[in-house]
XYZ file of C-alpha atoms in Angstrom:
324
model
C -205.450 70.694 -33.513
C -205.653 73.085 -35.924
C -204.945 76.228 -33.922
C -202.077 74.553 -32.316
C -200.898 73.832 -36.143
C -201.360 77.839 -36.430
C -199.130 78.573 -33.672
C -196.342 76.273 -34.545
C -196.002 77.880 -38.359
C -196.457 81.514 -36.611
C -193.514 80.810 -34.123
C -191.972 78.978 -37.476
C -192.066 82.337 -39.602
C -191.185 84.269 -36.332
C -188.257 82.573 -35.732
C -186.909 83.005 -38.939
C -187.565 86.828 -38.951
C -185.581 86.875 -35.877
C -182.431 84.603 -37.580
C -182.844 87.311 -40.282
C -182.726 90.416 -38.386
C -179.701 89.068 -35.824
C -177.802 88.241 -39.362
C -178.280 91.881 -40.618
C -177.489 93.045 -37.114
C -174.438 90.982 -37.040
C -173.402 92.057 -40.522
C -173.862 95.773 -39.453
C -171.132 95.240 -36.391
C -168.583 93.504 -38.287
C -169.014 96.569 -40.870
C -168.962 100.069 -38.294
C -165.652 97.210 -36.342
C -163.792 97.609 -39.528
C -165.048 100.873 -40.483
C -163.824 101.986 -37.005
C -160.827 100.612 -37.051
C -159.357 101.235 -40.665
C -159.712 104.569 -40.375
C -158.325 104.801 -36.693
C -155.508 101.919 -36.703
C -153.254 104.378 -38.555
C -153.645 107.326 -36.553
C -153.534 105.377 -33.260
C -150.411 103.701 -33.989
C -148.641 106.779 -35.442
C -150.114 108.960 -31.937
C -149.101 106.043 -30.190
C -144.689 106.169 -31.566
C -145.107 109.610 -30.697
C -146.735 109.402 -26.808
C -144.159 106.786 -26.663
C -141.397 108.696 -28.191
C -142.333 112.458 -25.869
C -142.357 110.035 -22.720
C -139.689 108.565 -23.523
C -137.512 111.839 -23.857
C -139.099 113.402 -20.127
C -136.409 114.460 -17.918
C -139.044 113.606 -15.129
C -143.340 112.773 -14.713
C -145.443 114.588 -11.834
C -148.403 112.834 -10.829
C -151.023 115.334 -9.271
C -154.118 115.132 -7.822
C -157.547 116.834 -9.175
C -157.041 120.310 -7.551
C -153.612 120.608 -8.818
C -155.368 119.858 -11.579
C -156.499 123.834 -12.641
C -156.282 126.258 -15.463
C -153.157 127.912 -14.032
C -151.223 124.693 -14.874
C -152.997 124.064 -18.435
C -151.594 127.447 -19.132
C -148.179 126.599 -17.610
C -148.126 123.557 -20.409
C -149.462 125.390 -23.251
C -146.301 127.913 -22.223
C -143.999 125.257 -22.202
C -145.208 123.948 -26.069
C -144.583 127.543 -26.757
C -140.684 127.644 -25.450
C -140.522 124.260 -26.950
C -141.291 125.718 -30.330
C -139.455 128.512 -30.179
C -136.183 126.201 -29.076
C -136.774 124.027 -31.860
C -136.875 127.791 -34.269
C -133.727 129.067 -33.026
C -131.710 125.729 -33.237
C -131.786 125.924 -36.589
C -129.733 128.974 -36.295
C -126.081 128.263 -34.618
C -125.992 131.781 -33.773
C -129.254 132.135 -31.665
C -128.919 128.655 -30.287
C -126.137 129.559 -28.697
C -127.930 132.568 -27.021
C -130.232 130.183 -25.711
C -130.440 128.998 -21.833
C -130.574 125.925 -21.231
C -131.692 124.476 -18.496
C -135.647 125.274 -18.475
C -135.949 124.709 -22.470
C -134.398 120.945 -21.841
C -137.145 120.586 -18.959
C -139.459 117.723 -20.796
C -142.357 116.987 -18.047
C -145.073 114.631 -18.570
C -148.167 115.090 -16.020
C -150.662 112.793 -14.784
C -153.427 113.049 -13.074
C -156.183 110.243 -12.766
C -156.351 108.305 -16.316
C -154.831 111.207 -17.974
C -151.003 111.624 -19.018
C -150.333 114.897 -20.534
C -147.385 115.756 -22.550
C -145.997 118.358 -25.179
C -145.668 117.489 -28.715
C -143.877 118.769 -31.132
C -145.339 121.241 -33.755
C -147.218 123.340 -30.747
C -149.305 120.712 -29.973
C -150.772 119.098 -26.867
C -151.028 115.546 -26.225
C -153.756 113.637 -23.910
C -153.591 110.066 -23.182
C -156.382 108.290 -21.644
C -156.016 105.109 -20.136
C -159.221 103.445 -19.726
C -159.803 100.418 -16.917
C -162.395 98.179 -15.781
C -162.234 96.458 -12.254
C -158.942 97.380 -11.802
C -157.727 95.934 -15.205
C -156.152 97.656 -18.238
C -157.933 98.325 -21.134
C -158.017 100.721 -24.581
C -155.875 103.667 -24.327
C -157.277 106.474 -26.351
C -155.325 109.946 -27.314
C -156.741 113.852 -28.118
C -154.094 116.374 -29.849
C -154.832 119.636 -29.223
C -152.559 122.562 -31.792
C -152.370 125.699 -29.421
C -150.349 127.896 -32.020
C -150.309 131.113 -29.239
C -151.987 132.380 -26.624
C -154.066 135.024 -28.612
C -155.699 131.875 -30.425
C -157.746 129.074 -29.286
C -156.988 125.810 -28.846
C -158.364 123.435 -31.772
C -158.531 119.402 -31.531
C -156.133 118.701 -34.152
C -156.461 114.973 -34.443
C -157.662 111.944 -32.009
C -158.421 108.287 -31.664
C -162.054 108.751 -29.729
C -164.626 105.934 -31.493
C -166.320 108.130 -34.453
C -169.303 107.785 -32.689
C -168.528 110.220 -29.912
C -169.615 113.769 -30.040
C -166.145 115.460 -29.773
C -166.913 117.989 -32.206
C -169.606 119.039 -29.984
C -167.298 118.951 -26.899
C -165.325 121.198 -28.507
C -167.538 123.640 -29.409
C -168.920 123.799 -25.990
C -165.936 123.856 -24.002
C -162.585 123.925 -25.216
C -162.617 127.090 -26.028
C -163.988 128.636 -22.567
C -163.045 126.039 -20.110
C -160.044 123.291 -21.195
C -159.343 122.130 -18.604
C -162.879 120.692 -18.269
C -163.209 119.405 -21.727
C -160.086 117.600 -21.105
C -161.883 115.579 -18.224
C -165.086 115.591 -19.942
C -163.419 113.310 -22.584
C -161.809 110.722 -19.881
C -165.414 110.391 -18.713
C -167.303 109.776 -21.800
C -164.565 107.264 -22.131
C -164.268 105.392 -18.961
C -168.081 105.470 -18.801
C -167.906 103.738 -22.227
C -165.419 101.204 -21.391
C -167.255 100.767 -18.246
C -171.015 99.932 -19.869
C -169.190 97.554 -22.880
C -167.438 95.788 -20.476
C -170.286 94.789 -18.238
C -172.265 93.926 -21.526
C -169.004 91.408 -22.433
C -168.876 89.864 -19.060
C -172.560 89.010 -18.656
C -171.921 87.521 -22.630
C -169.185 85.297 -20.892
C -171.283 84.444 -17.773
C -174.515 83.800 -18.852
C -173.886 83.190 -22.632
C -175.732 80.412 -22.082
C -179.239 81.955 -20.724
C -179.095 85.104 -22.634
C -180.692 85.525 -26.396
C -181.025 88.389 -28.856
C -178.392 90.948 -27.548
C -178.785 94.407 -29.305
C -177.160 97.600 -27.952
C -176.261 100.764 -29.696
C -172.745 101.395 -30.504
C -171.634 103.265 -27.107
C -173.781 101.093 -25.302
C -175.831 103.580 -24.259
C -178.913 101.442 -25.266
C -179.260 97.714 -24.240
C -182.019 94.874 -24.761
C -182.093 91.012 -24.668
C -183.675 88.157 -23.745
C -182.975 85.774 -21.020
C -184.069 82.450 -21.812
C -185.759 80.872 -18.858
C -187.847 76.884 -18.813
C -190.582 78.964 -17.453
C -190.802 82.094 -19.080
C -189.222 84.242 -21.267
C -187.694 87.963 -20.021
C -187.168 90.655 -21.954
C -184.978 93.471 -20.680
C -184.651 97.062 -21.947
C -182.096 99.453 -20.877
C -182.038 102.989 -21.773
C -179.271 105.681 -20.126
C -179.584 108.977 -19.627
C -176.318 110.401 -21.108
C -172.874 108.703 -22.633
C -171.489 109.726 -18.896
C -173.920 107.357 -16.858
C -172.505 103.633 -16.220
C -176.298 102.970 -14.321
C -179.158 102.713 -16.619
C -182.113 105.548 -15.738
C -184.993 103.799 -17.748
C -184.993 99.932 -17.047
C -187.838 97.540 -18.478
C -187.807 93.711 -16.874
C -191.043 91.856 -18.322
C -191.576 87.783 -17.389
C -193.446 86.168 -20.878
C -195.241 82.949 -20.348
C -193.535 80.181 -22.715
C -195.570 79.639 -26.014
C -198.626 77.058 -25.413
C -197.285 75.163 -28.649
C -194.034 74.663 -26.536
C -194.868 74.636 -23.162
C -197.781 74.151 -20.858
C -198.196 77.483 -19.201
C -198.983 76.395 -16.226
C -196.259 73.885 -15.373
C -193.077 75.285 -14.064
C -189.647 73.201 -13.792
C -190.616 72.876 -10.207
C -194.213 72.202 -10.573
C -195.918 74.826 -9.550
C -198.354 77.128 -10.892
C -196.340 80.143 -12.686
C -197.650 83.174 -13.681
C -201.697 82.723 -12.859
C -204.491 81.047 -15.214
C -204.410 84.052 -17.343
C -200.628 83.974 -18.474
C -199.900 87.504 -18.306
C -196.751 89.000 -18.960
C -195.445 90.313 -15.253
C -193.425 93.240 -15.219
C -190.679 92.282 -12.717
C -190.095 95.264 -10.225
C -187.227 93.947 -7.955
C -184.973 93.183 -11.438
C -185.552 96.665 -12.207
C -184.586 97.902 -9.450
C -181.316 95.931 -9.448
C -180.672 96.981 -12.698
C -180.521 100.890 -11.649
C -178.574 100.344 -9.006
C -176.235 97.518 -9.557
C -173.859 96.447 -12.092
C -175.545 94.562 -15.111
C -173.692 91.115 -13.943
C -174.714 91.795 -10.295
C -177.961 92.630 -11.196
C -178.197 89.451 -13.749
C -177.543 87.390 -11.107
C -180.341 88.775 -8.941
C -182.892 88.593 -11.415
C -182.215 84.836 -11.765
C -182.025 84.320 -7.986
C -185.399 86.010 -7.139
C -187.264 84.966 -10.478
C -188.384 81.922 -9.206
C -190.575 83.249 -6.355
C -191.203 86.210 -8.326
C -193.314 84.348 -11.034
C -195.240 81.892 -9.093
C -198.377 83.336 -6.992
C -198.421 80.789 -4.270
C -195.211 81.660 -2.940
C -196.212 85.434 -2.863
C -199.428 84.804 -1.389
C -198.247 82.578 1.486
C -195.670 85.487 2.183
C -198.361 87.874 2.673
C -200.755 85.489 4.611
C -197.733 84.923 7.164
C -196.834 88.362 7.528
């Protein structure tokens, strides 16, 4: 009696170190949400008049594909931001404006290729729009202004609306300056991968809101853990990925916890058999693991519950064996 007294104030305190912990947790999301989005709302709406504003001025768009995609045509834009600039000079003197052909320095294209739309801005700038998506459906569009002043300098990120949070400074560093075009697309990705790893996060939320328990993740989602609730047992699942490009997890923990003796016998399961042995050993669950590296986190979810049942009772593993 007394030991079972023990264990019921030990899950007491534990359970209110957890309530403590998810409060500061939640208080630290609602903070870096409206940290994140005060400082970017302004910018983002402001980028967004203008995207709006050069597309809406385009005499026409050309959609290409990725090996039209090249450096020969980033150089062709930054050229046209150039004679745009230089229009926009002499205009403000009658005399040289009227000097001034026409028809190529009217030419306002907008290209896209993949998620990208790329226009010139004014002020000899650049402007990137990334439109992110997840099964097929529309989400955050994001923006990166680039100032190319001449060709004798190099490009510079003037401005953007990439979460904080992101290592574009590092991006930059890296690659702008020797290959563009590629830290152009390297962006997209670390985007779309993004968009792709919260997404899957929110939809398990909505499926299995239910079942799942103590959600943490790191704020590009790069690092995930909870707890799915089961009558039986109790799993805990860790997900670690390699970069902010991978939408598959590389290091993947699924463990099976008997239920608390003070809450549950541990050897009755909802169906009543024997789960998880005399000894009540955590199991590490090797088939959820390997759904989790190679299938989405809602398809893998729903394998994990599928299989757990045989996967935590013995007698159904040993009367595989014995008939194969």
């Amino acid at each position: 009696m007394g030991e079972m007294d023990y264990m019921q104030e030990d899950d007491i305190h534990l359970d209110t170190t957890k309530a403590r912990f998810a409060n500061v947790l939640k208080r630290h999301g609602k903070l870096t949400e409206r940290l994140s989005r005060d400082s970017d709302k302004t910018i983002f709406e402001r980028l967004q008049r203008e995207f709006e504003a050069a597309r809406a001025a385009q005499t026409h768009e050309l959609c290409l594909d990725s090996e039209q995609w090249n450096d020969g045509l980033l150089a062709t834009i930054r050229e046209r931001v150039h004679m745009e600039a230089d229009r926009k000079a002499m205009m403000q003197s009658p005399q040289d404006a009227s000097m001034m052909p026409m028809t190529l320095f009217h030419e306002k294209i907008t290209y896209r290729i993949g998620n990208k739309a790329i226009c010139c801005l004014e002020g000899s700038r650049i402007g990137i729009q990334y439109d992110t998506s997840f099964a097929g459906e529309p989400r955050e569009q994001y923006h990166c202004v680039l100032e190319s002043k001449s060709f004798l300098e190099k490009m510079i990120v003037l401005e953007h609306t990439v979460p904080f949070f992101f290592p574009i400074r590092d991006a930059e560093n890296e690659l702008l300056s020797s290959n563009a075009v590629k830290f152009i697309d390297h962006i997209g990705d670390l985007l779309q991968a993004y968009v792709d790893r919260r997404e899957q996060v929110c939809l398990i939320k909505d499926l299995y809101g239910n079942q799942i328990k103590e959600l943490y993740h790191s704020l590009p989602y790069h690092m995930i853990e909870f707890v799915v609730d089961d009558t039986d047992c109790k799993i805990t699942v860790s997900l670690r990925y390699a970069d902010l490009l991978s939408i598959l997890p590389s290091g993947v923990s699924v463990v099976a916890w008997p239920m608390n003796r003070s809450r549950r016998s541990p050897t009755e399961g909802r169906t009543g058999k024997v789960a998880f042995g005399s000894n009540s050993a955590p199991i590490r669950l090797n088939y959820a693991e390997s759904a989790m590296r190679t299938l989405s986190l809602p398809e893998a979810y729903a394998e994990i519950v599928l299989n757990l049942p045989d996967a935590i009772d013995p007698s159904s593993q040993s009367k595989d064996s014995s008939s194969s």
